[in-house]
Short mmCIF file of N, CA and C in Angstrom, two decimals:
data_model
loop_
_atom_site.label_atom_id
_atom_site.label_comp_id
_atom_site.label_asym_id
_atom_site.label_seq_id
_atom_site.Cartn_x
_atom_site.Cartn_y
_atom_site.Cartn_z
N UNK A 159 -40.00 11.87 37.06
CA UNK A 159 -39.88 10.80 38.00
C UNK A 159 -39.56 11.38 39.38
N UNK A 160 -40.08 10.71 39.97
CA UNK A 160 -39.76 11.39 41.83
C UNK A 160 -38.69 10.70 42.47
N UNK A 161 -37.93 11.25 43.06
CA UNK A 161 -36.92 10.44 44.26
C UNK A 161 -37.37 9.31 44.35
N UNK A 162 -38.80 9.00 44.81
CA UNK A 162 -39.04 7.41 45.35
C UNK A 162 -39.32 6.59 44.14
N UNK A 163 -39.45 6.90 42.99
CA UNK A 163 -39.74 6.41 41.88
C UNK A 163 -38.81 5.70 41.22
N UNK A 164 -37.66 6.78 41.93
CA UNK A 164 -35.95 6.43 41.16
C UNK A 164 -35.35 5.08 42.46
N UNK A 165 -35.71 5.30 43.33
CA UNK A 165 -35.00 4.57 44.54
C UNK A 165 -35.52 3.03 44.33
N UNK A 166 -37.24 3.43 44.05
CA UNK A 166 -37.82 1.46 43.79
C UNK A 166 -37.01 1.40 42.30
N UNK A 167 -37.18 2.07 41.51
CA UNK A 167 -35.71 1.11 40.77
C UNK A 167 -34.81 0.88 40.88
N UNK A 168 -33.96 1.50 41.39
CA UNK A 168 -32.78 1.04 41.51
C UNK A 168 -32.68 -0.06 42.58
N UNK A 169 -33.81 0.19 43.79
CA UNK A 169 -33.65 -0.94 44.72
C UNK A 169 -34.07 -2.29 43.68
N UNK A 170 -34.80 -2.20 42.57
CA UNK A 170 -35.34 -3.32 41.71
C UNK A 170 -34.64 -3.96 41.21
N UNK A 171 -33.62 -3.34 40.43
CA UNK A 171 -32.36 -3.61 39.59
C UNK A 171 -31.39 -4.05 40.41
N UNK A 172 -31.18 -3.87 42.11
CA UNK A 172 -30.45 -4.37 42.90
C UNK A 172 -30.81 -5.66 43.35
N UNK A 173 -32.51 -5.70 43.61
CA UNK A 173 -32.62 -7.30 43.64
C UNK A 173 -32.46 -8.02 42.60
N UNK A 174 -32.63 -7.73 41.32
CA UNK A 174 -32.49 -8.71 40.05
C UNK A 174 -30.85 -9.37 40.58
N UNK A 175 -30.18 -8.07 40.26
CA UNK A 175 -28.61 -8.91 40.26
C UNK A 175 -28.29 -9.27 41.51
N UNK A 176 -28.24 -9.28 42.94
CA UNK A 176 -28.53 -10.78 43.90
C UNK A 176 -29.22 -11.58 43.28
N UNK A 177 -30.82 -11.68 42.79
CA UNK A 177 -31.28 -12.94 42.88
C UNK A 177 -30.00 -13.72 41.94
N UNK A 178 -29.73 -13.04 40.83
CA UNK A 178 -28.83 -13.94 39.74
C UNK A 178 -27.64 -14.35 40.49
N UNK A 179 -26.74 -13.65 41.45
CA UNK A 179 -26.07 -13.70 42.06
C UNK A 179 -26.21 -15.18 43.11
N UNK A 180 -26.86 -14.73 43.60
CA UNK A 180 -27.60 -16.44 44.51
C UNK A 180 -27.80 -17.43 43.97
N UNK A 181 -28.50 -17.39 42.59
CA UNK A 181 -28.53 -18.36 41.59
C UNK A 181 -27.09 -18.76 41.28
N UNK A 182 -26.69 -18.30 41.02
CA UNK A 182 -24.82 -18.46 40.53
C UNK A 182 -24.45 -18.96 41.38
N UNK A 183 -24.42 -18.73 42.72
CA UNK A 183 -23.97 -19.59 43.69
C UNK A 183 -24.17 -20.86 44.07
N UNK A 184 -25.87 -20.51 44.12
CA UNK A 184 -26.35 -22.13 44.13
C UNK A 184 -25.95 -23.34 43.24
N UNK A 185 -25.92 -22.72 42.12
CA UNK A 185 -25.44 -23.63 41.23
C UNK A 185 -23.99 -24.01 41.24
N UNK A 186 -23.15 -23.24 41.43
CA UNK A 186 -21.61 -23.06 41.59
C UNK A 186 -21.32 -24.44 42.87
N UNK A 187 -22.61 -24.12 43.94
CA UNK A 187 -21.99 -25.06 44.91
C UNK A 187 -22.97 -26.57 45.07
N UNK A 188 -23.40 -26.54 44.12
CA UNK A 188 -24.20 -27.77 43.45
C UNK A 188 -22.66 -29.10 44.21
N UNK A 189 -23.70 -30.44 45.23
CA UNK A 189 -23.29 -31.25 45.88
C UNK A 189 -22.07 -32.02 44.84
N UNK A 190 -21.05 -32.67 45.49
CA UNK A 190 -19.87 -33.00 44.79
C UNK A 190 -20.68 -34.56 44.08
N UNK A 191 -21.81 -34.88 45.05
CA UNK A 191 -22.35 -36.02 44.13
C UNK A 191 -22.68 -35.97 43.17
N UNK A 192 -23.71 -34.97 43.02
CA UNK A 192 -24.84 -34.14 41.78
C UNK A 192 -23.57 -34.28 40.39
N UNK A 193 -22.35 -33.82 40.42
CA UNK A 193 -21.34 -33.31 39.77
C UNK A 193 -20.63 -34.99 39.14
N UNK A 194 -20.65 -35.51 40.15
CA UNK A 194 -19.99 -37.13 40.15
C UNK A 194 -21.06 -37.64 39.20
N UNK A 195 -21.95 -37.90 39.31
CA UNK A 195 -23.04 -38.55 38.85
C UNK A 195 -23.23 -37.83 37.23
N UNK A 196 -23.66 -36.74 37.32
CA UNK A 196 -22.96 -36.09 36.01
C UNK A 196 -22.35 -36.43 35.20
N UNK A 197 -20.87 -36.36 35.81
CA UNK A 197 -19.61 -36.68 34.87
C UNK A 197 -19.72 -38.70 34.24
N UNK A 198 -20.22 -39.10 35.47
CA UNK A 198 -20.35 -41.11 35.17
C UNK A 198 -21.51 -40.69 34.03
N UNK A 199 -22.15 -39.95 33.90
CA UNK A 199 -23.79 -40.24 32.58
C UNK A 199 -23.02 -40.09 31.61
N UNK A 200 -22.32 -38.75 31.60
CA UNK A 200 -21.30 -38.19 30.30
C UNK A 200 -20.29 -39.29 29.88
N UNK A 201 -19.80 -39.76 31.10
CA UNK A 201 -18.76 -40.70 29.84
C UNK A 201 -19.49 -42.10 29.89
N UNK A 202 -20.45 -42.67 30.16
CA UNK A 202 -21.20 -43.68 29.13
C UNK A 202 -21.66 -43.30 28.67
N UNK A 203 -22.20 -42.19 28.06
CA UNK A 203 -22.56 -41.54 26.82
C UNK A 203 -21.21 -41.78 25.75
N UNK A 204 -20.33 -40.84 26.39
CA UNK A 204 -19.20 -41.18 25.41
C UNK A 204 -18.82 -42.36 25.02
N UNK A 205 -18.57 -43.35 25.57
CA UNK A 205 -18.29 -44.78 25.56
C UNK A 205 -19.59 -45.50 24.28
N UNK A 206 -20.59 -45.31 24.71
CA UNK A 206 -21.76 -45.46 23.96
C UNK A 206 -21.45 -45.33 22.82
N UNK A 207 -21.32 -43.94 22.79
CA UNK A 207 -20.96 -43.22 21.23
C UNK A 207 -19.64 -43.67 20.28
N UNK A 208 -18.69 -44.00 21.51
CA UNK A 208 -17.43 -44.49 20.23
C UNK A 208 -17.82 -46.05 20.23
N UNK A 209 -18.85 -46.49 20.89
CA UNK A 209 -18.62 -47.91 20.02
C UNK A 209 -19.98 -47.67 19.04
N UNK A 210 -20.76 -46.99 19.30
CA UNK A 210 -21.50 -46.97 17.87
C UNK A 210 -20.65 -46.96 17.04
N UNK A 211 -19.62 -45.80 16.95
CA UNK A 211 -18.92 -45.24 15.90
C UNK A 211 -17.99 -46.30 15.29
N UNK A 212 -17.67 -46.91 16.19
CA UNK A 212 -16.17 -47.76 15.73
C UNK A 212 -17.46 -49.14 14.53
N UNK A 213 -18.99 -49.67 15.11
CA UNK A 213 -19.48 -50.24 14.94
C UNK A 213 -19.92 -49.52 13.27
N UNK A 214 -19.92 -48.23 13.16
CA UNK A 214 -20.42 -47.56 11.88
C UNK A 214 -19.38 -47.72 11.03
N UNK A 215 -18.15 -47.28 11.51
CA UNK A 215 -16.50 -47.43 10.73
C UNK A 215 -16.44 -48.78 10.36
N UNK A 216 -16.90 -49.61 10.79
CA UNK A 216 -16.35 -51.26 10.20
C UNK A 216 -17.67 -51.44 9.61
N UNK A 217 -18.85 -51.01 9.07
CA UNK A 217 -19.77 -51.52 8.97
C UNK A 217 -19.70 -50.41 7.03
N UNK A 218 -19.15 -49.19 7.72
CA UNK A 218 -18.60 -48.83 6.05
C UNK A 218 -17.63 -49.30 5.37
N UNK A 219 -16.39 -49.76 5.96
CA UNK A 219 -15.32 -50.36 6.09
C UNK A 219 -15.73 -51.80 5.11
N UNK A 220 -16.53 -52.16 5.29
CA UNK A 220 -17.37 -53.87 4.58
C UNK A 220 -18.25 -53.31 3.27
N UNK A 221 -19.10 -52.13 3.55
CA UNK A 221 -19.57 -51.62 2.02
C UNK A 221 -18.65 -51.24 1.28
N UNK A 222 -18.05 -50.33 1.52
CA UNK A 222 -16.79 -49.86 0.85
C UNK A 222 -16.12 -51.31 0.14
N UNK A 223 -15.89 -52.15 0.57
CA UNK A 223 -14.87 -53.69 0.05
C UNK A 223 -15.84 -53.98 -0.64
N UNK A 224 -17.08 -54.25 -0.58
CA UNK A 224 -18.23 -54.94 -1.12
C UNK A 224 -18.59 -53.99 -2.53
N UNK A 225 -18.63 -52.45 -2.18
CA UNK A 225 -18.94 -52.35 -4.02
C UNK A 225 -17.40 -52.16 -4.66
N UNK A 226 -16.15 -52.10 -4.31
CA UNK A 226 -15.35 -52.52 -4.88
C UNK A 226 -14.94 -53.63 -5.72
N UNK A 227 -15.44 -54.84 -5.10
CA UNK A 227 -15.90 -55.98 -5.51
C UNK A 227 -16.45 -55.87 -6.73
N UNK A 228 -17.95 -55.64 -6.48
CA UNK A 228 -18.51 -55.43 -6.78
C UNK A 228 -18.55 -54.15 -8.76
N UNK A 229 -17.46 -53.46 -8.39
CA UNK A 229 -17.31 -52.43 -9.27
C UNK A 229 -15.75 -53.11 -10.45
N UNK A 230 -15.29 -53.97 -9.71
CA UNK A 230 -14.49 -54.93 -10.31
C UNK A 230 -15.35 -55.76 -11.50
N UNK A 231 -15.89 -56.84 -10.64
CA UNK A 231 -16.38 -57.48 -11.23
C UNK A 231 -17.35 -56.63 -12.50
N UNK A 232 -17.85 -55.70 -12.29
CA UNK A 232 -18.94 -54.74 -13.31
C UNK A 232 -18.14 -54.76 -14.88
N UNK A 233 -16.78 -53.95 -14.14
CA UNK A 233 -15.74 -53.65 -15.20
C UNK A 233 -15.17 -55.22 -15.98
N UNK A 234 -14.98 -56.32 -15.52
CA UNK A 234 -15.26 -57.41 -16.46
C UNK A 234 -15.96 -57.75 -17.38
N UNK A 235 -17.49 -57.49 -16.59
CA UNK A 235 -18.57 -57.80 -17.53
C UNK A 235 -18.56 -56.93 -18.66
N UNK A 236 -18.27 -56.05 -18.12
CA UNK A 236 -18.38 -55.11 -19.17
C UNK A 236 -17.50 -54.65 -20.78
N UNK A 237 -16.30 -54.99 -20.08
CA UNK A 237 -15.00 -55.56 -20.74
C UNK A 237 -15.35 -56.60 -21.59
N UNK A 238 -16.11 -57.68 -20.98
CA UNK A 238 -16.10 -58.74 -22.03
C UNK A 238 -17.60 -58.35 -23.02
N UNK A 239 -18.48 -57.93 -22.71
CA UNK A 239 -19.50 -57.48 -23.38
C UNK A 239 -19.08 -56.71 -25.15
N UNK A 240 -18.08 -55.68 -24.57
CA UNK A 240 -17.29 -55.10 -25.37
C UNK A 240 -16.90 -56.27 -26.47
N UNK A 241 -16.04 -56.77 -25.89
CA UNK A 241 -15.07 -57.70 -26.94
C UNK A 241 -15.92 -58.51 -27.54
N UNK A 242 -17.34 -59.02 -27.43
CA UNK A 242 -17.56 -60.13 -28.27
C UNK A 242 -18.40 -58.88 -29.47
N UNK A 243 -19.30 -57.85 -28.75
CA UNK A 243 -19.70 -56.80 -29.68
C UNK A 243 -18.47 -56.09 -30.69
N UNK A 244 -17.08 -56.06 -30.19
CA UNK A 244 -16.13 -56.06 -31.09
C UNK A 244 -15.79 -56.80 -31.98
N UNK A 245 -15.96 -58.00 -31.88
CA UNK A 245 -15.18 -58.83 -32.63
C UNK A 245 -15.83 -58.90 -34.05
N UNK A 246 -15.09 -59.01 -35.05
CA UNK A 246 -15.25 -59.55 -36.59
C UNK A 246 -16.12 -60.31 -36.74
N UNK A 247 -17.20 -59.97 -37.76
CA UNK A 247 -18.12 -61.03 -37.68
C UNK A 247 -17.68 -62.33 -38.91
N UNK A 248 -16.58 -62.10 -39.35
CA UNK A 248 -15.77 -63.63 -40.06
C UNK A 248 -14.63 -64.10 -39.31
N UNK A 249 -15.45 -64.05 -37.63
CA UNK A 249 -14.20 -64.57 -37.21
C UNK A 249 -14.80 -65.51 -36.88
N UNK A 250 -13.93 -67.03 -37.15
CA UNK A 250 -14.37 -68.23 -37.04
C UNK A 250 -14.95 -68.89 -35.96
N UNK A 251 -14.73 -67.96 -34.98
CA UNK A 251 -14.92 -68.62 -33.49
C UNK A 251 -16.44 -68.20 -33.34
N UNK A 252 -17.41 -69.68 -32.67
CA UNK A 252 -18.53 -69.01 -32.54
C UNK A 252 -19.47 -68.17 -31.18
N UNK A 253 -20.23 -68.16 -31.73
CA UNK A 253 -20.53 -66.66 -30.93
C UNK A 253 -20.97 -67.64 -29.05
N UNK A 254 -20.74 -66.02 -28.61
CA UNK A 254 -21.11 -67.41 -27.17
C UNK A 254 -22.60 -67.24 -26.64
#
């Protein structure tokens, strides 16, 4: 490699890190609106999101009660299914 061979790189590798450098800045000093406006999207997003959530929590909150119910009542039927397939077949009472 020759002196000038070595110098355009290194001058190369010196513009990379300014340009990134400038970039960093630019962005760093991004307008206090740009930043405002930002932060207002983010929290109605957030807001958004916990009332989905609170809307998902009460909406399991009602399945959850419902096959309980539901798993109640099973265990009756089932209970009584039992008992008449149990019962004595000279027992006087008739069948239902």
């Amino acid at each position: 490699m020759t002196a000038i061979d070595d110098a355009l790189t290194r001058l190369d590798t010196a513009l990379g890190r300014l340009e990134a450098t400038v970039t960093r800045r630019l962005e760093a000093e991004r307008s206090p609106d740009e930043r405002e406006i930002e932060l207002a999207l983010m929290a109605e997003d957030r807001a958004r999101l916990a009332a989905a959530l609170d809307a998902a929590s009460a909406r399991l909150a009602e399945v959850e009660a419902t096959a309980d119910a539901v798993g109640a009542r099973l265990d009756r039927a089932i209970d009584a299914v039992e008992g008449v397939l149990t019962r004595p077949s000279d027992d006087p009472r008739p069948a239902a």
